[in-house]
Structure formats: structure tokens, C-alpha cells
Amino acid sequence: MSSGSVELSSYRDQHFKGSRHDQEQRLRFTTTLYVGNLSFYTTEEQIYELFSRCGDIRRIVMGLDKFKKTPCGFCFIEYYVRTDAENSMRYINGTRLDDRIVRVDWDAGFVEGRQYGRGKSGGQVRDEYRTDYDSGRGGYGKLIAQKIAPNTDNRA
């Protein structure tokens, strides 16, 4: 298989350190995948069980809430070889894991610090603005939840 057999999506990491060209090159040869839309309750073992069907996994890095250090719905999976990662893109992207449809995308390579959510509240930005109720991701989005149940910490 050639390195271009699975197309790149239009998403690009805005925090990538380097030029757009560098990022494109890395994405074309990377063995690292970003996996999103995970339940906050999905375990590393469940991820390993599913993704190891496509090949040997070098490591899994769970996405964590920046402040609580709890899982927040994404992870990075690094394979040893590109063809195994391509198979994950081809066969696992859009499938169900822990009752959720997971999104798999190429990643230019994991760098320490990227495992933490980038939202204001420490988690995923998407979860702050979500208007639907999602039990797998802690209920309503953060902003909606605050309107429904205002902060009651000041009560006696």
C-alpha cells in the first residue's frame, strides 16, 4: 500500500509547531491517529481491544481533562507501521465503541501536553458548546449545564 491510500481530512491541528507543509508531510507518513467522540467511561483496554485488530499498537495516550485528570473523550493511538494505521482509518472510523460512533483521523504525531483538553473548563471544546444531552460525555454541554443548574457554592 502506498502512503496516500487513505485520504487526509481537512482538519489541521491549529497548535502544530511548524509550517503547514511540515504538518502535511507528517500527516502523510504518520503512524499516529487521533480518536474522538469517545465516551468518558471508555477504558484504555476497550480501545486497545478494538484498535489492535488492525495491527500492533505501540502506545495509547488517553485524552485527559486538564484540571481533573479524568478521561475527556479522545485519545491518540500510535501504531508501529503505517499500513496498520491506514487499516484503522479504513475499518474503524465511524464504527461503534462503547455505544458511540468514534471518529478516527490522522495525527501529525503525539507531543507531550497534547493529551490535555483545550476547553476553558479543561475538557473538550466541543463539550462546552454542546446543546444535546449526552450521558456518555457527562450530560449536557458545560455552558448549558451552568444555565440549568447555576453555581450554588455560595449557599449557606
C-alpha atoms as a printed R data frame, in Angstrom:
    type eleno elety resid chain resno       x      y      z
1   ATOM     1    CA   MET     A     1   0.000  0.000  0.000
2   ATOM     2    CA   SER     A     2   1.218  3.486 -0.765
3   ATOM     3    CA   SER     A     3   1.303  6.238  1.818
4   ATOM     4    CA   GLY     A     4  -1.555  8.070  0.107
5   ATOM     5    CA   SER     A     5  -4.096  5.257  0.083
6   ATOM     6    CA   VAL     A     6  -6.224  6.766  2.870
7   ATOM     7    CA   GLU     A     7  -7.103 10.402  2.221
8   ATOM     8    CA   LEU     A     8  -6.325 13.168  4.708
9   ATOM     9    CA   SER     A     9  -9.276 15.049  6.175
10  ATOM    10    CA   SER     A    10  -9.449 18.829  6.059
11  ATOM    11    CA   TYR     A    11  -8.850 19.125  9.828
12  ATOM    12    CA   ARG     A    12  -5.474 20.510 10.883
13  ATOM    13    CA   ASP     A    13  -4.182 20.948 14.437
14  ATOM    14    CA   GLN     A    14  -4.018 24.713 14.943
15  ATOM    15    CA   HIS     A    15  -1.395 24.284 17.672
16  ATOM    16    CA   PHE     A    16   1.054 22.388 15.437
17  ATOM    17    CA   LYS     A    17   4.576 23.764 15.826
18  ATOM    18    CA   GLY     A    18   5.896 24.107 12.293
19  ATOM    19    CA   SER     A    19   4.792 25.096  8.814
20  ATOM    20    CA   ARG     A    20   1.666 23.904  7.056
21  ATOM    21    CA   HIS     A    21   3.935 21.979  4.653
22  ATOM    22    CA   ASP     A    22   5.693 20.214  7.575
23  ATOM    23    CA   GLN     A    23   2.325 19.237  9.001
24  ATOM    24    CA   GLU     A    24   1.105 17.892  5.629
25  ATOM    25    CA   GLN     A    25   4.277 15.796  5.251
26  ATOM    26    CA   ARG     A    26   3.962 14.348  8.746
27  ATOM    27    CA   LEU     A    27   0.297 13.503  8.186
28  ATOM    28    CA   ARG     A    28   1.169 11.583  5.007
29  ATOM    29    CA   PHE     A    29   3.649  9.288  6.774
30  ATOM    30    CA   THR     A    30   2.453  9.247 10.384
31  ATOM    31    CA   THR     A    31   1.576  6.091 12.299
32  ATOM    32    CA   THR     A    32  -0.393  8.101 14.883
33  ATOM    33    CA   LEU     A    33  -4.168  8.501 14.932
34  ATOM    34    CA   TYR     A    34  -6.458 10.847 16.823
35  ATOM    35    CA   VAL     A    35  -9.630  9.147 18.058
36  ATOM    36    CA   GLY     A    36 -12.512 11.399 19.078
37  ATOM    37    CA   ASN     A    37 -16.114 11.162 20.294
38  ATOM    38    CA   LEU     A    38 -15.234  8.573 22.924
39  ATOM    39    CA   SER     A    39 -17.386  8.125 25.993
40  ATOM    40    CA   PHE     A    40 -15.799  9.493 29.159
41  ATOM    41    CA   TYR     A    41 -16.212  5.962 30.504
42  ATOM    42    CA   THR     A    42 -14.408  4.113 27.700
43  ATOM    43    CA   THR     A    43 -11.284  2.430 29.050
44  ATOM    44    CA   GLU     A    44  -7.850  2.110 27.512
45  ATOM    45    CA   GLU     A    45  -8.432 -1.657 27.452
46  ATOM    46    CA   GLN     A    46 -11.561 -1.249 25.313
47  ATOM    47    CA   ILE     A    47  -9.673  0.978 22.888
48  ATOM    48    CA   TYR     A    48  -6.811 -1.495 22.714
49  ATOM    49    CA   GLU     A    49  -9.200 -4.393 22.122
50  ATOM    50    CA   LEU     A    50 -10.792 -2.672 19.114
51  ATOM    51    CA   PHE     A    51  -7.785 -0.988 17.517
52  ATOM    52    CA   SER     A    52  -5.346 -3.885 17.950
53  ATOM    53    CA   ARG     A    53  -7.475 -5.805 15.441
54  ATOM    54    CA   CYS     A    54  -5.774 -3.687 12.763
55  ATOM    55    CA   GLY     A    55  -2.205 -4.242 13.982
56  ATOM    56    CA   ASP     A    56   0.325 -3.965 16.781
57  ATOM    57    CA   ILE     A    57  -0.107 -0.822 18.853
58  ATOM    58    CA   ARG     A    58   2.987  0.977 20.138
59  ATOM    59    CA   ARG     A    59   1.048  3.080 22.646
60  ATOM    60    CA   ILE     A    60  -2.271  4.649 23.534
61  ATOM    61    CA   VAL     A    61  -2.365  8.099 25.131
62  ATOM    62    CA   MET     A    62  -5.718  8.875 26.743
63  ATOM    63    CA   GLY     A    63  -7.037 12.434 26.498
64  ATOM    64    CA   LEU     A    64  -7.479 13.903 29.958
65  ATOM    65    CA   ASP     A    65  -9.351 16.816 31.461
66  ATOM    66    CA   LYS     A    66  -6.652 19.415 32.109
67  ATOM    67    CA   PHE     A    67  -7.800 20.044 35.693
68  ATOM    68    CA   LYS     A    68  -9.474 16.838 36.892
69  ATOM    69    CA   LYS     A    69  -7.080 14.461 35.052
70  ATOM    70    CA   THR     A    70 -10.046 12.263 34.109
71  ATOM    71    CA   PRO     A    71 -10.750 10.936 30.575
72  ATOM    72    CA   CYS     A    72 -12.448 13.555 28.402
73  ATOM    73    CA   GLY     A    73 -13.448 11.801 25.203
74  ATOM    74    CA   PHE     A    74 -10.404 11.415 22.983
75  ATOM    75    CA   CYS     A    75  -7.105  9.563 22.685
76  ATOM    76    CA   PHE     A    76  -4.068  9.132 20.474
77  ATOM    77    CA   ILE     A    77  -3.112  5.712 19.125
78  ATOM    78    CA   GLU     A    78   0.358  5.097 17.770
79  ATOM    79    CA   TYR     A    79   0.979  2.025 15.615
80  ATOM    80    CA   TYR     A    80   4.354  0.587 14.681
81  ATOM    81    CA   VAL     A    81   3.606  0.651 10.939
82  ATOM    82    CA   ARG     A    82   1.630  2.970  8.665
83  ATOM    83    CA   THR     A    83  -0.429  0.232  6.981
84  ATOM    84    CA   ASP     A    84  -1.945 -0.793 10.329
85  ATOM    85    CA   ALA     A    85  -2.945  2.830 10.973
86  ATOM    86    CA   GLU     A    86  -4.412  3.012  7.458
87  ATOM    87    CA   ASN     A    87  -6.486 -0.077  8.193
88  ATOM    88    CA   SER     A    88  -7.833  1.580 11.349
89  ATOM    89    CA   MET     A    89  -8.794  4.639  9.333
90  ATOM    90    CA   ARG     A    90 -10.464  2.430  6.760
91  ATOM    91    CA   TYR     A    91 -12.273 -0.061  9.014
92  ATOM    92    CA   ILE     A    92 -12.731  1.516 12.452
93  ATOM    93    CA   ASN     A    93 -13.510  5.167 11.686
94  ATOM    94    CA   GLY     A    94 -17.281  5.590 12.014
95  ATOM    95    CA   THR     A    95 -17.840  2.354 13.931
96  ATOM    96    CA   ARG     A    96 -19.360  1.956 17.375
97  ATOM    97    CA   LEU     A    97 -17.282  1.679 20.546
98  ATOM    98    CA   ASP     A    98 -18.939  1.727 23.969
99  ATOM    99    CA   ASP     A    99 -22.226  2.787 22.324
100 ATOM   100    CA   ARG     A   100 -20.705  5.766 20.485
101 ATOM   101    CA   ILE     A   101 -19.694  6.363 16.874
102 ATOM   102    CA   VAL     A   102 -15.957  7.081 17.040
103 ATOM   103    CA   ARG     A   103 -14.121  9.463 14.744
104 ATOM   104    CA   VAL     A   104 -10.622  8.466 13.681
105 ATOM   105    CA   ASP     A   105  -8.285 10.932 11.980
106 ATOM   106    CA   TRP     A   106  -4.603 11.209 11.122
107 ATOM   107    CA   ASP     A   107  -2.391 12.970 13.633
108 ATOM   108    CA   ALA     A   108   0.994 14.523 12.899
109 ATOM   109    CA   GLY     A   109   2.462 12.825 15.966
110 ATOM   110    CA   PHE     A   110   1.837 12.973 19.680
111 ATOM   111    CA   VAL     A   111   3.760 15.596 21.636
112 ATOM   112    CA   GLU     A   112   3.671 15.692 25.438
113 ATOM   113    CA   GLY     A   113   0.960 18.067 26.653
114 ATOM   114    CA   ARG     A   114  -1.490 17.342 23.829
115 ATOM   115    CA   GLN     A   115  -3.302 14.782 25.964
116 ATOM   116    CA   TYR     A   116  -4.985 17.586 27.910
117 ATOM   117    CA   GLY     A   117  -8.305 19.067 26.816
118 ATOM   118    CA   ARG     A   118  -8.161 22.582 25.384
119 ATOM   119    CA   GLY     A   119 -11.544 23.823 26.570
120 ATOM   120    CA   LYS     A   120 -11.855 26.589 29.169
121 ATOM   121    CA   SER     A   121 -13.120 24.025 31.661
122 ATOM   122    CA   GLY     A   122 -10.234 21.637 30.976
123 ATOM   123    CA   GLY     A   123 -12.141 19.230 28.740
124 ATOM   124    CA   GLN     A   124 -13.036 19.193 25.052
125 ATOM   125    CA   VAL     A   125 -14.082 22.495 23.475
126 ATOM   126    CA   ARG     A   126 -16.978 20.674 21.773
127 ATOM   127    CA   ASP     A   127 -18.401 19.633 25.141
128 ATOM   128    CA   GLU     A   128 -18.652 23.229 26.297
129 ATOM   129    CA   TYR     A   129 -20.963 24.222 23.453
130 ATOM   130    CA   ARG     A   130 -22.999 21.039 23.007
131 ATOM   131    CA   THR     A   131 -26.761 21.623 23.441
132 ATOM   132    CA   ASP     A   132 -27.839 17.984 23.499
133 ATOM   133    CA   TYR     A   133 -27.944 15.656 26.484
134 ATOM   134    CA   ASP     A   134 -25.134 13.105 26.161
135 ATOM   135    CA   SER     A   135 -24.886 10.650 29.045
136 ATOM   136    CA   GLY     A   136 -21.644  9.213 27.641
137 ATOM   137    CA   ARG     A   137 -19.997 12.612 27.953
138 ATOM   138    CA   GLY     A   138 -21.327 13.753 31.304
139 ATOM   139    CA   GLY     A   139 -24.785 15.120 30.429
140 ATOM   140    CA   TYR     A   140 -25.398 18.485 28.786
141 ATOM   141    CA   GLY     A   141 -22.645 20.736 27.452
142 ATOM   142    CA   LYS     A   142 -20.852 22.797 30.115
143 ATOM   143    CA   LEU     A   143 -22.449 26.149 29.191
144 ATOM   144    CA   ILE     A   144 -25.988 24.685 29.037
145 ATOM   145    CA   ALA     A   145 -25.466 22.784 32.301
146 ATOM   146    CA   GLN     A   146 -24.440 26.014 34.041
147 ATOM   147    CA   LYS     A   147 -27.655 27.717 32.888
148 ATOM   148    CA   ILE     A   148 -29.786 24.776 34.039
149 ATOM   149    CA   ALA     A   149 -28.080 24.414 37.428
150 ATOM   150    CA   PRO     A   150 -26.442 27.722 38.373
151 ATOM   151    CA   ASN     A   151 -23.482 27.587 40.719
152 ATOM   152    CA   THR     A   152 -24.810 27.002 44.228
153 ATOM   153    CA   ASP     A   153 -21.479 27.076 46.062
154 ATOM   154    CA   ASN     A   154 -22.364 30.358 47.859
155 ATOM   155    CA   ARG     A   155 -25.359 28.952 49.689
156 ATOM   156    CA   ALA     A   156 -25.136 28.578 53.445
